[in-house]
CSV table of C-alpha atoms and ligand atoms in Angstrom, one decimal:
chain,number,residue,atom,x,y,z
Q,1,MET,CA,-24.6,6.6,-21.2
Q,2,ASN,CA,-21.1,6.0,-20.0
Q,3,GLU,CA,-20.4,3.5,-17.3
Q,4,ARG,CA,-18.2,5.3,-14.7
Q,5,VAL,CA,-14.5,4.4,-14.8
Q,6,ASP,CA,-12.8,5.3,-11.5
Q,7,PHE,CA,-9.1,6.1,-11.6
Q,8,ARG,CA,-9.0,7.6,-8.1
Q,9,SER,CA,-7.6,4.5,-6.3
Q,10,ASP,CA,-7.1,0.8,-6.6
Q,11,THR,CA,-9.3,0.6,-3.4
Q,12,THR,CA,-12.4,1.2,-5.6
Q,13,THR,CA,-12.3,-2.3,-7.1
Q,14,LEU,CA,-15.3,-4.5,-6.6
Q,15,PRO,CA,-15.1,-8.2,-5.8
Q,16,SER,CA,-15.3,-10.2,-9.0
Q,17,ASP,CA,-17.8,-13.0,-9.5
Q,18,GLY,CA,-15.1,-15.6,-8.8
Q,19,MET,CA,-14.1,-13.9,-5.6
Q,20,ARG,CA,-17.7,-13.7,-4.5
Q,21,ARG,CA,-18.1,-17.4,-5.1
Q,22,ALA,CA,-15.0,-18.1,-3.1
Q,23,MET,CA,-16.4,-16.0,-0.3
Q,24,ALA,CA,-19.8,-17.7,-0.4
Q,25,ASP,CA,-18.2,-21.2,-0.3
Q,26,ALA,CA,-15.6,-20.4,2.4
Q,27,GLU,CA,-15.3,-22.9,5.3
Q,28,VAL,CA,-15.6,-20.9,8.5
Q,29,GLY,CA,-15.2,-21.1,12.3
Q,30,ASP,CA,-14.6,-18.7,15.2
Q,31,ALA,CA,-11.2,-17.0,14.3
Q,32,VAL,CA,-10.8,-15.7,17.9
Q,33,TYR,CA,-10.5,-19.4,18.9
Q,34,ASP,CA,-8.2,-19.9,15.9
Q,35,GLU,CA,-10.8,-22.1,14.5
Q,36,ASP,CA,-11.5,-20.5,11.2
Q,37,PRO,CA,-9.7,-22.7,8.6
Q,38,THR,CA,-9.9,-20.2,5.8
Q,39,THR,CA,-8.3,-17.4,7.9
Q,40,ASN,CA,-5.7,-19.8,9.1
Q,41,ARG,CA,-4.9,-20.7,5.5
Q,42,LEU,CA,-4.7,-17.1,4.4
Q,43,GLU,CA,-2.3,-16.3,7.3
Q,44,ALA,CA,-0.1,-19.3,6.5
Q,45,MET,CA,0.0,-18.7,2.8
Q,46,THR,CA,0.8,-15.0,3.2
Q,47,ALA,CA,3.5,-15.7,5.7
Q,48,GLU,CA,5.1,-18.2,3.3
Q,49,LEU,CA,4.8,-15.8,0.3
Q,50,LEU,CA,6.5,-13.1,2.3
Q,51,GLY,CA,9.2,-15.3,3.8
Q,52,MET,CA,7.9,-14.9,7.4
Q,53,GLU,CA,7.3,-17.3,10.2
Q,54,ALA,CA,3.7,-16.3,10.9
Q,55,GLY,CA,0.9,-14.1,9.6
Q,56,LEU,CA,-2.1,-12.4,11.2
Q,57,PHE,CA,-5.3,-11.2,9.5
Q,58,PHE,CA,-6.4,-7.7,10.2
Q,59,PRO,CA,-9.4,-5.7,9.1
Q,60,SER,CA,-7.2,-3.1,7.5
Q,61,ALA,CA,-3.6,-2.2,6.7
Q,62,THR,CA,-4.0,0.8,9.0
Q,63,GLN,CA,-4.7,-1.5,12.0
Q,64,ALA,CA,-2.1,-4.0,10.9
Q,65,ASN,CA,0.6,-1.2,10.8
Q,66,LEU,CA,-0.6,0.1,14.2
Q,67,GLY,CA,-0.7,-3.4,15.8
Q,68,GLY,CA,2.7,-4.1,14.3
Q,69,ILE,CA,4.3,-0.8,15.5
Q,70,MET,CA,2.8,-1.4,19.0
Q,71,ALA,CA,4.2,-5.0,18.9
Q,72,HIS,CA,7.7,-3.6,18.2
Q,73,CYS,CA,7.6,-0.6,20.5
Q,74,GLY,CA,6.5,0.0,24.1
Q,75,ARG,CA,5.1,3.1,25.7
Q,76,GLY,CA,7.5,6.0,25.4
Q,77,ASP,CA,9.6,4.3,22.6
Q,78,GLU,CA,10.1,5.8,19.3
Q,79,TYR,CA,9.7,4.8,15.6
Q,80,ILE,CA,11.4,6.4,12.7
Q,81,VAL,CA,9.1,7.0,9.7
Q,82,GLY,CA,9.0,9.1,6.6
Q,83,GLN,CA,7.1,12.3,7.1
Q,84,LEU,CA,5.0,11.6,4.0
Q,85,ALA,CA,4.5,7.9,4.8
Q,86,HIS,CA,1.1,6.5,5.3
Q,87,ALA,CA,2.1,5.1,8.7
Q,88,TYR,CA,2.8,8.6,9.9
Q,89,ARG,CA,0.5,10.9,8.0
Q,90,ASP,CA,-2.5,9.0,7.0
Q,91,GLU,CA,-3.4,6.8,10.0
Q,92,GLY,CA,-4.9,9.3,12.4
Q,93,GLY,CA,-1.7,9.4,14.5
Q,94,GLY,CA,-2.6,6.0,15.9
Q,95,ALA,CA,0.9,5.0,17.1
Q,96,ALA,CA,1.1,8.2,19.2
Q,97,VAL,CA,-2.5,8.4,20.3
Q,98,LEU,CA,-3.3,4.7,21.0
Q,99,GLY,CA,0.2,3.3,21.4
Q,100,SER,CA,2.0,6.2,23.3
Q,101,ILE,CA,4.8,5.7,20.8
Q,102,GLN,CA,6.6,8.8,19.6
Q,103,PRO,CA,7.0,9.1,15.9
Q,104,GLN,CA,10.3,10.5,14.6
Q,105,PRO,CA,9.3,11.6,11.1
Q,106,LEU,CA,12.1,12.3,8.6
Q,107,PRO,CA,11.9,13.8,5.2
Q,108,ASN,CA,11.1,11.5,2.2
Q,109,ASP,CA,13.0,12.2,-1.0
Q,110,PRO,CA,10.7,12.4,-4.0
Q,111,ASP,CA,11.5,8.7,-4.6
Q,112,GLY,CA,10.4,7.8,-1.0
Q,113,ILE,CA,13.9,7.3,0.3
Q,114,ILE,CA,14.8,8.5,3.8
Q,115,ALA,CA,18.4,9.6,3.7
Q,116,LEU,CA,20.6,7.2,5.6
Q,117,ASP,CA,22.5,9.9,7.4
Q,118,ALA,CA,19.2,11.4,8.5
Q,119,ILE,CA,18.3,8.0,10.0
Q,120,THR,CA,21.6,7.7,11.7
Q,121,SER,CA,21.4,11.1,13.3
Q,122,ALA,CA,17.8,10.5,14.4
Q,123,ILE,CA,18.6,7.4,16.4
Q,124,LYS,CA,18.8,8.6,20.0
Q,125,PRO,CA,21.8,7.7,22.2
Q,126,ASP,CA,21.3,5.6,25.3
Q,127,ASP,CA,20.6,8.5,27.6
Q,128,PHE,CA,17.8,8.9,30.1
Q,129,HIS,CA,16.8,12.2,28.4
Q,130,ASN,CA,15.8,10.4,25.3
Q,131,PRO,CA,13.1,8.1,24.2
Q,132,VAL,CA,14.4,4.7,23.1
Q,133,THR,CA,14.5,4.5,19.3
Q,134,ARG,CA,13.2,1.0,18.5
Q,135,LEU,CA,12.0,0.8,15.0
Q,136,LEU,CA,12.6,1.9,11.4
Q,137,THR,CA,9.5,1.9,9.2
Q,138,LEU,CA,9.7,2.1,5.4
Q,139,GLU,CA,7.0,2.1,2.7
Q,140,ASN,CA,7.0,0.2,-0.6
Q,141,THR,CA,5.6,1.1,-3.0
Q,142,TYR,CA,5.8,4.8,-2.2
Q,143,ASN,CA,3.4,6.8,-4.4
Q,144,GLY,CA,3.6,3.8,-6.8
Q,145,LEU,CA,7.5,3.7,-6.8
Q,146,PRO,CA,9.2,0.5,-5.8
Q,147,LEU,CA,12.0,1.3,-3.3
Q,148,PRO,CA,15.4,0.5,-4.8
Q,149,GLU,CA,16.7,-2.9,-3.6
Q,150,ASP,CA,20.1,-1.6,-2.5
Q,151,TYR,CA,18.5,1.2,-0.5
Q,152,MET,CA,16.3,-1.4,1.4
Q,153,ARG,CA,19.4,-3.4,2.1
Q,154,ASP,CA,21.4,-0.4,3.4
Q,155,ALA,CA,18.6,1.1,5.4
Q,156,THR,CA,17.7,-2.2,7.2
Q,157,GLU,CA,21.4,-3.0,7.8
Q,158,LEU,CA,21.9,0.4,9.3
Q,159,ALA,CA,18.9,0.0,11.5
Q,160,ARG,CA,20.0,-3.4,12.6
Q,161,SER,CA,23.5,-2.2,13.4
Q,162,HIS,CA,21.9,0.2,15.9
Q,163,GLY,CA,19.7,-2.4,17.4
Q,164,LEU,CA,16.6,-1.2,15.8
Q,165,ALA,CA,13.8,-3.5,14.4
Q,166,THR,CA,12.5,-2.9,10.9
Q,167,HIS,CA,8.9,-2.8,9.6
Q,168,LEU,CA,7.8,-2.6,6.0
Q,169,ASP,CA,4.5,-0.9,5.2
Q,170,GLY,CA,4.1,-3.1,2.1
Q,171,ALA,CA,0.5,-2.2,1.5
Q,172,ARG,CA,1.2,-2.2,-2.2
Q,173,MET,CA,4.3,-4.4,-2.2
Q,174,MET,CA,2.9,-6.8,-4.7
Q,175,ASN,CA,3.0,-4.0,-7.2
Q,176,ALA,CA,6.6,-3.5,-6.3
Q,177,ALA,CA,7.4,-7.3,-6.7
Q,178,VAL,CA,5.6,-7.5,-10.1
Q,179,GLY,CA,7.0,-4.2,-11.2
Q,180,THR,CA,10.6,-5.1,-10.4
Q,181,GLY,CA,10.3,-8.8,-11.3
Q,182,CYS,CA,11.5,-10.0,-7.9
Q,183,GLU,CA,10.0,-12.4,-5.5
Q,184,PRO,CA,7.8,-10.8,-2.8
Q,185,SER,CA,10.0,-12.5,-0.1
Q,186,GLU,CA,13.1,-10.7,-1.5
Q,187,ILE,CA,11.4,-7.4,-0.6
Q,188,SER,CA,9.8,-8.3,2.7
Q,189,GLY,CA,12.6,-10.7,3.8
Q,190,ARG,CA,14.9,-7.7,4.5
Q,191,PHE,CA,12.5,-6.6,7.3
Q,192,ASP,CA,11.5,-8.1,10.6
Q,193,SER,CA,7.8,-7.5,9.8
Q,194,VAL,CA,5.6,-6.5,7.0
Q,195,THR,CA,2.0,-5.3,6.4
Q,196,LEU,CA,0.3,-6.3,3.1
Q,197,CYS,CA,-3.0,-4.8,2.1
Q,198,LEU,CA,-5.5,-7.1,0.4
Q,199,SER,CA,-8.0,-4.4,-0.6
Q,200,LYS,CA,-5.8,-2.3,-2.9
Q,201,GLY,CA,-4.6,-3.6,-6.2
Q,202,LEU,CA,-5.2,-7.2,-5.0
Q,203,GLY,CA,-8.9,-6.4,-5.3
Q,204,ALA,CA,-10.3,-7.9,-2.1
Q,205,PRO,CA,-13.1,-5.9,-0.4
Q,206,VAL,CA,-11.4,-5.8,3.0
Q,207,GLY,CA,-8.4,-6.9,4.9
Q,208,ALA,CA,-4.7,-6.9,5.4
Q,209,VAL,CA,-2.1,-9.4,6.7
Q,210,PHE,CA,0.7,-8.5,9.2
Q,211,ALA,CA,3.5,-11.0,9.0
Q,212,GLY,CA,6.7,-11.5,11.0
Q,213,PRO,CA,8.4,-13.8,13.5
Q,214,LYS,CA,6.0,-15.9,15.6
Q,215,ASP,CA,6.6,-14.2,19.0
Q,216,LEU,CA,6.0,-10.7,17.4
Q,217,VAL,CA,2.9,-11.9,15.7
Q,218,ASP,CA,1.6,-13.3,19.0
Q,219,ARG,CA,2.1,-9.9,20.6
Q,220,ALA,CA,0.3,-8.3,17.7
Q,221,LYS,CA,-2.6,-10.7,18.2
Q,222,ARG,CA,-3.2,-9.5,21.7
Q,223,LEU,CA,-3.0,-5.9,20.5
Q,224,ARG,CA,-5.4,-6.6,17.6
Q,225,LYS,CA,-7.9,-7.8,20.2
Q,226,MET,CA,-7.3,-4.6,22.2
Q,227,LEU,CA,-7.8,-2.5,19.0
Q,228,GLY,CA,-11.1,-4.2,18.3
Q,229,GLY,CA,-9.8,-6.2,15.4
Q,230,GLY,CA,-10.5,-9.7,16.7
Q,231,MET,CA,-13.2,-10.9,14.5
Q,232,ARG,CA,-15.2,-14.2,14.3
Q,233,GLN,CA,-16.1,-16.0,11.1
Q,234,THR,CA,-13.6,-14.1,9.1
Q,235,GLY,CA,-13.2,-16.9,6.6
Q,236,VAL,CA,-15.9,-15.1,4.5
Q,237,ILE,CA,-13.5,-12.2,4.0
Q,238,ALA,CA,-10.2,-14.2,4.2
Q,239,ALA,CA,-11.4,-16.2,1.3
Q,240,ALA,CA,-11.4,-13.1,-0.8
Q,241,GLY,CA,-7.8,-12.6,0.2
Q,242,ILE,CA,-6.8,-16.1,-0.8
Q,243,TYR,CA,-8.6,-15.6,-4.1
Q,244,ALA,CA,-6.7,-12.3,-4.6
Q,245,LEU,CA,-3.3,-13.9,-3.9
Q,246,GLU,CA,-4.1,-16.8,-6.2
Q,247,HIS,CA,-5.5,-14.8,-9.1
Q,248,ASN,CA,-4.7,-11.2,-8.9
Q,249,VAL,CA,-0.9,-10.9,-8.4
Q,250,SER,CA,0.7,-11.7,-11.8
Q,251,ARG,CA,-2.2,-9.8,-13.6
Q,252,MET,CA,-0.9,-6.6,-12.0
Q,253,ARG,CA,1.4,-6.4,-15.0
Q,254,GLU,CA,-1.7,-5.4,-17.0
Q,255,ASP,CA,-2.3,-2.6,-14.6
Q,256,HIS,CA,1.2,-1.4,-15.0
Q,257,ASP,CA,1.0,-1.6,-18.8
Q,258,ARG,CA,-2.1,0.4,-18.8
Q,259,ALA,CA,-0.5,3.0,-16.5
Q,260,ASP,CA,2.3,3.2,-19.1
Q,261,ARG,CA,-0.2,3.8,-21.8
Q,262,LEU,CA,-2.0,6.5,-19.7
Q,263,SER,CA,1.3,8.2,-19.2
Q,264,GLU,CA,2.0,8.2,-23.0
Q,265,ILE,CA,-1.5,9.6,-23.7
Q,266,PHE,CA,-0.9,12.4,-21.2
Q,267,ARG,CA,2.6,13.2,-22.5
Q,268,ASP,CA,1.0,14.1,-25.8
Q,269,CYS,CA,-0.5,17.0,-23.9
Q,270,PRO,CA,2.5,18.7,-22.4
Q,271,GLU,CA,0.3,21.1,-20.4
Q,272,LEU,CA,-0.7,18.1,-18.2
Q,273,GLY,CA,2.9,17.7,-16.8
Q,274,ALA,CA,2.7,13.9,-16.9
Q,275,GLY,CA,5.3,11.9,-15.1
Q,276,GLU,CA,6.3,8.4,-16.0
Q,277,ALA,CA,4.1,5.6,-14.9
Q,278,ARG,CA,5.1,4.2,-11.4
Q,279,THR,CA,3.8,0.6,-11.3
Q,280,ASN,CA,0.0,1.3,-11.3
Q,281,MET,CA,0.1,5.1,-10.9
Q,282,VAL,CA,0.6,8.2,-13.0
Q,283,PHE,CA,0.8,11.7,-11.5
Q,284,LEU,CA,0.0,14.9,-13.4
Q,285,THR,CA,1.3,18.3,-12.4
Q,286,PRO,CA,-0.7,20.5,-14.8
Q,287,ASP,CA,0.6,23.9,-15.8
Q,288,GLY,CA,-1.7,26.3,-17.7
Q,289,VAL,CA,-4.7,24.0,-17.5
Q,290,ASP,CA,-7.7,24.8,-15.4
Q,291,MET,CA,-7.7,21.6,-13.3
Q,292,LYS,CA,-11.4,22.0,-12.3
Q,293,GLU,CA,-12.5,22.5,-15.8
Q,294,PHE,CA,-10.4,19.5,-16.9
Q,295,THR,CA,-11.7,17.1,-14.2
Q,296,SER,CA,-15.3,18.3,-14.8
Q,297,PHE,CA,-14.9,17.7,-18.5
Q,298,LEU,CA,-13.6,14.2,-17.7
Q,299,ALA,CA,-16.4,13.5,-15.2
Q,300,GLU,CA,-19.0,14.4,-17.8
Q,301,ARG,CA,-17.5,11.5,-19.8
Q,302,GLY,CA,-17.6,9.2,-16.8
Q,303,ILE,CA,-13.9,9.4,-16.0
Q,304,ILE,CA,-13.2,10.0,-12.3
Q,305,THR,CA,-9.8,11.0,-11.1
Q,306,GLY,CA,-8.5,12.3,-7.8
Q,307,GLY,CA,-5.7,14.3,-6.4
Q,308,GLY,CA,-4.8,17.4,-4.4
Q,309,HIS,CA,-1.9,19.8,-3.8
Q,310,GLY,CA,-1.9,20.7,-7.6
Q,311,LYS,CA,-1.5,17.1,-8.7
Q,312,LEU,CA,-3.9,14.6,-10.2
Q,313,ARG,CA,-3.4,10.9,-9.4
Q,314,TRP,CA,-4.4,8.2,-11.8
Q,315,VAL,CA,-4.4,4.6,-10.5
Q,316,THR,CA,-5.0,1.6,-12.7
Q,317,HIS,CA,-6.5,-1.6,-11.3
Q,318,LEU,CA,-8.7,-4.6,-11.9
Q,319,ASP,CA,-11.7,-2.6,-12.9
Q,320,ILE,CA,-9.8,-0.5,-15.5
Q,321,ASP,CA,-9.8,-2.1,-18.9
Q,322,ASP,CA,-8.4,-1.1,-22.3
Q,323,GLU,CA,-11.6,0.6,-23.2
Q,324,ALA,CA,-11.3,2.8,-20.1
Q,325,ILE,CA,-7.8,3.9,-21.3
Q,326,GLU,CA,-9.1,4.6,-24.8
Q,327,ARG,CA,-11.9,6.7,-23.3
Q,328,VAL,CA,-9.2,8.8,-21.6
Q,329,ARG,CA,-7.3,9.2,-24.9
Q,330,ARG,CA,-10.5,10.4,-26.6
Q,331,ALA,CA,-11.4,12.8,-23.8
Q,332,CYS,CA,-7.9,14.3,-23.8
Q,333,LYS,CA,-7.9,14.8,-27.6
Q,334,GLU,CA,-11.3,16.5,-27.3
Q,335,PHE,CA,-10.3,18.7,-24.4
Q,336,PHE,CA,-7.2,20.0,-26.0
Q,337,GLY,CA,-8.7,20.1,-29.5
Q,338,ARG,CA,-6.1,17.9,-31.1
R,28,PLP,C1,-3.8,2.1,1.9
R,28,PLP,C2,-2.5,2.1,2.6
R,28,PLP,C3,-2.5,1.7,4.0
R,28,PLP,C4,-3.8,1.5,4.7
R,28,PLP,O1,-4.6,0.5,4.2
R,28,PLP,P1,-6.1,0.3,4.7
R,28,PLP,O2,-6.3,-1.1,4.4
R,28,PLP,O3,-6.9,1.2,3.8
R,28,PLP,O4,-6.2,0.7,6.1
R,28,PLP,C5,-1.3,1.7,4.6
R,28,PLP,N1,-0.2,2.0,4.0
R,28,PLP,C6,-0.1,2.3,2.7
R,28,PLP,C7,1.2,2.6,2.0
R,28,PLP,C8,-1.3,2.4,2.0
R,28,PLP,O5,-1.3,2.7,0.7
């Protein structure tokens, strides 16, 4: 009966026919010798888009963040990071395990901000007892929320005034750019380096780009090799990234509109505790609703959602159309009997 509509994540998108054609037609060479023209093009166009000198294609944003953090920090150095940030909590502890880099996690406010005074007091003095604090890492979007522009300005200026480098985990920063109406480079340009994920809302099946100054990117390239991310005829997958950047950025507005509509639908059912849409995400904190019963009811109607810690997360993306939103509306009406 129902085709499944999957709201768990924008990572579930399947490559479109046009993207698959671009992949099939990609001109390729050995990327480890820098001879893959499609990968070189993706790296150059991403660097330009993000206002950086150079770009480097990685298999995943996790590896791009790790290679980037390791390019900034040496063994025994320290990076400051939100304690709910992906680059601290959701990457297997890579910086500590593989990079011997000590994380200094700090609390994230609900809007993703790390308080400036917390950053200041976490920066270690120049004292042989202490690790050397090298890097501040921020995340944008954070649970779908774009970081406020003045916060990014103040936090990066603060870091710089203490001699720290700055890295943006911008896995979903295209959603932030589209959501706030600013140029991507206005976001990433405040940072020394940035990671952009191609396989979230951009809809590519695989890949990420790390971008920054040329000497830093060269260091990251050696580290990528060490981490096993030096790949060969990557044009086949880089072509999907190029296609994504050319076709799937401005259309993110549709995802954000649909997230708005989802949030309205949910707010008709106050028990669901719906928050406002945050770019392409909506969070529910249900109260007095049996979550398991609700999600099973939805699943029977082909609607898949995810979550945890008492919350349900709904993510809109390329494979969620208007009909999928209407299906959610009907299911909620039926479930709550109104
Ligand atoms: C998904 C995500 C990553 C990791 O991306 P992968 O390509 O899945 O490794 C990193 N940071 C943030 C903020 C993410 O959402």
